[in-house]
Amino acid sequence: MMPLLTTKGLSRDFGGLRAVDRVDFSLMPGEIRAVIGPNGAGKTTFVSLVSGRIQPSAGMIVFDGADITNLPAYVRVRRGIAYTFQLTSVYANLSVYANVALPAQLTLRHGSHSRSAIQAAVMTALERTGLADRAHMPAGQLSYGHQRLLEVAMGLALKPRLLILDEPTQGLADSEIDNFVTLVREIAKNATVLLIEHNMPVVMQLADRITVFNAGKILAEGTPEAIRENAAVQEAYLGTAP
């Protein structure tokens, strides 16, 4: 099986700082991959490069066999890459429903553009994220945790092949985190998930494999069990084994 996503020598410099340093990475279709590491390790910069929010200083990104290194973010969305931001980026003055309708319209641009098709896509995404009963609330009135879930719903409405989630459980209550874990497992039946997450119990529950970043490089990669037992990872990030 071919990887869905690969990067080769991917680097990004900010002035004199190399935030991502010659990263070779590959992600298989249907995988749930967690990216962990200390603050400033380069995790968000790396996924921003993959999604096209920023351009690399060097290296190459291949998605589904095609070189996408120089494609703008909106073209990558059309290719099937959806990215939820580390900080919420919902339209606060629009309803929850309208926030999800915008990406749903993008996805349906080639097919049925009927109101009923858009409505079905929106309500499916809201039901999956537990927000259907809040569809007509202004998004700005949602709790922070629910705004994070709304971002996931917006990503799902794009029907992505690769869904990138940046700190999705931040601000969620424990009960909501349990539902989120179930949701990601369900998403992974039809898509590949790349997850930046600091909540180690969530990472250990969800990830098929974990990639550990440190100082812009990949420090280690492996199963949750292998990462938990990796002495270099414990020293750089975990402190002690979780």
Coordinates of C-alpha atoms in Angstrom, one line a residue:
M1 CA 0.0 0.0 0.0
M2 CA 1.2 3.5 -0.9
P3 CA 1.5 6.2 1.8
L4 CA -1.3 8.8 1.6
L5 CA 1.2 11.5 2.6
T6 CA 5.0 11.7 2.6
T7 CA 7.4 14.6 3.3
K8 CA 11.0 14.5 2.2
G9 CA 13.6 16.9 3.7
L10 CA 10.8 19.2 4.8
S11 CA 12.2 22.4 6.4
R12 CA 10.9 25.8 7.4
D13 CA 13.1 28.7 8.7
F14 CA 11.8 31.8 10.5
G15 CA 14.7 34.2 10.4
G16 CA 17.6 32.4 12.1
L17 CA 15.4 29.7 13.6
R18 CA 14.8 26.4 11.9
A19 CA 11.3 25.4 13.2
V20 CA 11.1 22.2 11.0
D21 CA 14.4 20.6 10.2
R22 CA 14.7 18.2 7.2
V23 CA 11.7 16.0 8.2
D24 CA 11.1 12.7 6.4
F25 CA 7.6 11.5 7.3
S26 CA 5.0 9.1 5.9
L27 CA 1.4 8.4 6.8
M28 CA -0.6 5.4 5.6
P29 CA -4.3 5.5 4.5
G30 CA -6.7 4.9 7.3
E31 CA -4.1 5.5 10.0
I32 CA -4.6 7.6 13.2
R33 CA -1.2 9.2 13.8
A34 CA -0.5 11.4 16.8
V35 CA 2.2 14.0 16.7
I36 CA 3.5 14.9 20.2
G37 CA 6.4 16.9 21.6
P38 CA 7.3 19.8 23.9
N39 CA 6.1 23.3 23.1
G40 CA 8.2 24.8 20.3
A41 CA 9.1 21.4 18.9
G42 CA 7.8 22.3 15.5
K43 CA 4.5 20.3 15.5
T44 CA 2.1 23.1 14.4
T45 CA 4.6 24.4 11.9
F46 CA 4.9 20.9 10.4
V47 CA 1.1 20.5 9.9
S48 CA 0.8 24.1 8.7
L49 CA 3.3 23.1 5.9
V50 CA 1.3 20.0 5.1
S51 CA -2.0 22.0 4.9
G52 CA -0.4 24.8 2.9
R53 CA -1.0 27.6 5.4
I54 CA 2.8 28.3 5.2
Q55 CA 5.3 27.4 2.5
P56 CA 8.5 25.3 3.2
S57 CA 12.0 26.7 3.0
A58 CA 13.1 23.4 1.5
G59 CA 11.9 19.9 0.9
M60 CA 8.9 18.2 -0.7
I61 CA 5.3 17.2 0.2
V62 CA 3.6 14.4 -1.7
F63 CA -0.2 13.6 -1.2
D64 CA -1.8 10.6 -2.9
G65 CA 1.1 10.3 -5.2
A66 CA 1.1 13.9 -6.4
D67 CA 3.6 16.7 -5.5
I68 CA 1.6 19.3 -3.6
T69 CA 4.6 21.3 -2.3
N70 CA 3.7 24.5 -4.1
L71 CA -0.1 24.2 -4.1
P72 CA -2.0 26.8 -2.2
A73 CA -4.1 25.8 0.8
Y74 CA -7.5 26.0 -0.9
V75 CA -6.3 23.6 -3.7
R76 CA -5.2 21.2 -1.0
V77 CA -8.6 21.4 0.6
R78 CA -10.1 20.3 -2.8
R79 CA -7.6 17.4 -2.9
G80 CA -9.0 16.2 0.5
I81 CA -6.8 17.8 3.2
A82 CA -8.8 19.5 6.0
Y83 CA -7.1 21.2 8.9
T84 CA -8.6 22.5 12.2
F85 CA -6.6 25.2 13.8
Q86 CA -5.0 25.2 17.3
L87 CA -7.0 28.4 18.1
T88 CA -10.6 28.4 17.2
S89 CA -11.4 30.0 13.9
V90 CA -15.2 29.8 13.8
Y91 CA -17.3 32.7 12.4
A92 CA -18.6 33.9 15.8
N93 CA -21.5 35.9 14.4
L94 CA -22.9 33.2 12.2
S95 CA -25.0 30.3 13.4
V96 CA -23.4 26.9 14.1
Y97 CA -25.3 25.6 11.1
A98 CA -24.0 28.4 8.8
N99 CA -20.4 27.7 9.9
V100 CA -20.7 24.1 8.7
A101 CA -22.7 25.0 5.6
L102 CA -19.8 27.0 4.2
P103 CA -17.4 24.1 3.8
A104 CA -20.3 21.8 2.9
Q105 CA -21.0 24.0 -0.1
L106 CA -17.4 23.7 -1.2
T107 CA -17.6 19.9 -1.1
L108 CA -20.8 19.7 -3.0
R109 CA -19.7 22.2 -5.7
H110 CA -19.3 19.4 -8.3
G111 CA -22.5 17.6 -7.5
S112 CA -25.9 18.4 -6.2
H113 CA -26.0 21.9 -4.9
S114 CA -29.6 21.6 -3.6
R115 CA -30.5 23.0 -0.3
S116 CA -31.5 19.6 0.9
A117 CA -28.1 18.1 0.0
I118 CA -26.3 20.8 1.9
Q119 CA -28.7 20.5 4.9
A120 CA -28.1 16.7 5.0
A121 CA -24.3 17.2 4.9
V122 CA -24.4 19.9 7.6
M123 CA -26.7 18.0 10.0
T124 CA -24.7 14.8 9.6
A125 CA -21.5 16.6 10.6
L126 CA -23.3 18.3 13.6
E127 CA -24.8 15.0 14.7
R128 CA -21.5 13.3 14.6
T129 CA -19.9 16.0 16.8
G130 CA -22.9 16.2 19.2
L131 CA -23.8 19.8 18.2
A132 CA -27.1 19.2 16.3
D133 CA -29.2 20.6 19.1
R134 CA -27.1 23.8 18.9
A135 CA -27.4 24.3 15.2
H136 CA -29.2 27.7 15.4
M137 CA -27.1 29.2 18.1
P138 CA -24.5 31.9 17.2
A139 CA -21.2 30.1 17.1
G140 CA -19.7 32.8 19.4
Q141 CA -22.1 31.8 22.2
L142 CA -20.7 28.2 22.3
S143 CA -18.3 27.2 25.0
Y144 CA -14.7 27.0 24.0
G145 CA -14.8 23.2 24.0
H146 CA -17.9 23.2 21.8
Q147 CA -16.2 25.7 19.4
R148 CA -13.4 23.1 19.0
L149 CA -16.0 20.5 18.2
L150 CA -17.6 22.9 15.7
E151 CA -14.2 23.2 14.0
V152 CA -14.1 19.4 13.7
A153 CA -17.7 19.5 12.2
M154 CA -16.5 22.1 9.7
G155 CA -13.6 19.8 8.8
L156 CA -15.9 16.8 8.4
A157 CA -18.2 18.7 6.1
L158 CA -15.3 18.9 3.6
K159 CA -15.4 15.0 3.5
P160 CA -11.6 14.9 3.9
R161 CA -9.3 12.1 3.0
L162 CA -6.8 13.5 5.6
L163 CA -8.2 15.3 8.6
I164 CA -5.5 17.3 10.6
L165 CA -6.6 18.1 14.2
D166 CA -4.4 20.5 16.2
E167 CA -5.0 20.2 20.0
P168 CA -8.7 19.2 19.5
T169 CA -9.4 18.2 23.1
Q170 CA -8.2 21.5 24.6
G171 CA -11.1 23.0 26.5
L172 CA -13.2 19.8 26.4
A173 CA -14.7 18.3 29.6
D174 CA -13.8 14.7 30.5
S175 CA -17.2 13.4 29.2
E176 CA -16.7 15.3 25.9
I177 CA -13.2 13.8 25.6
D178 CA -14.7 10.3 25.8
N179 CA -17.1 11.2 23.0
F180 CA -14.3 12.8 21.0
V181 CA -12.2 9.6 21.1
T182 CA -15.2 7.6 19.8
L183 CA -15.7 10.2 17.1
V184 CA -12.1 10.0 15.9
R185 CA -12.3 6.3 15.7
E186 CA -15.4 6.6 13.6
I187 CA -13.8 9.2 11.3
A188 CA -10.9 6.9 10.7
K189 CA -13.1 4.3 9.1
N190 CA -13.4 6.7 6.1
A191 CA -10.4 9.0 6.4
T192 CA -6.8 9.3 7.7
V193 CA -6.3 11.3 10.9
L194 CA -3.2 13.3 11.9
L195 CA -3.6 14.6 15.4
I196 CA -1.4 17.0 17.4
E197 CA -2.4 16.4 21.1
H198 CA -0.9 17.1 24.5
N199 CA -3.4 14.9 26.4
M200 CA -1.4 11.7 26.6
P201 CA -4.2 9.4 27.7
V202 CA -6.1 10.4 24.5
V203 CA -2.9 9.9 22.4
M204 CA -2.3 6.4 23.9
Q205 CA -6.0 5.4 23.4
L206 CA -6.3 6.7 19.8
A207 CA -3.0 6.5 18.0
D208 CA -2.0 3.6 15.8
R209 CA 1.5 5.2 15.7
I210 CA 3.0 8.2 17.4
T211 CA 5.6 10.6 15.9
V212 CA 7.6 12.6 18.5
F213 CA 9.0 16.0 17.5
N214 CA 11.8 17.7 19.3
A215 CA 13.7 20.9 18.2
G216 CA 12.1 20.6 14.7
K217 CA 13.2 17.0 14.1
I218 CA 11.6 13.6 14.5
L219 CA 13.0 12.2 17.7
A220 CA 11.2 8.9 17.6
E221 CA 8.3 7.1 15.9
G222 CA 6.4 3.9 16.8
T223 CA 3.5 2.3 18.5
P224 CA 2.1 3.9 21.7
E225 CA 3.8 1.1 23.7
A226 CA 7.2 1.7 22.1
I227 CA 7.0 5.4 22.6
R228 CA 5.9 5.0 26.2
E229 CA 9.1 2.9 26.8
N230 CA 11.5 5.1 24.8
A231 CA 14.0 6.6 27.1
A232 CA 14.8 9.6 24.8
V233 CA 11.2 10.5 24.6
Q234 CA 10.8 10.3 28.4
E235 CA 13.7 12.6 28.8
A236 CA 12.6 15.1 26.1
Y237 CA 8.9 15.2 26.7
L238 CA 7.1 12.7 29.0
G239 CA 9.3 13.3 32.0
T240 CA 8.3 9.9 33.3
A241 CA 6.4 7.1 31.5
P242 CA 2.7 7.9 31.6

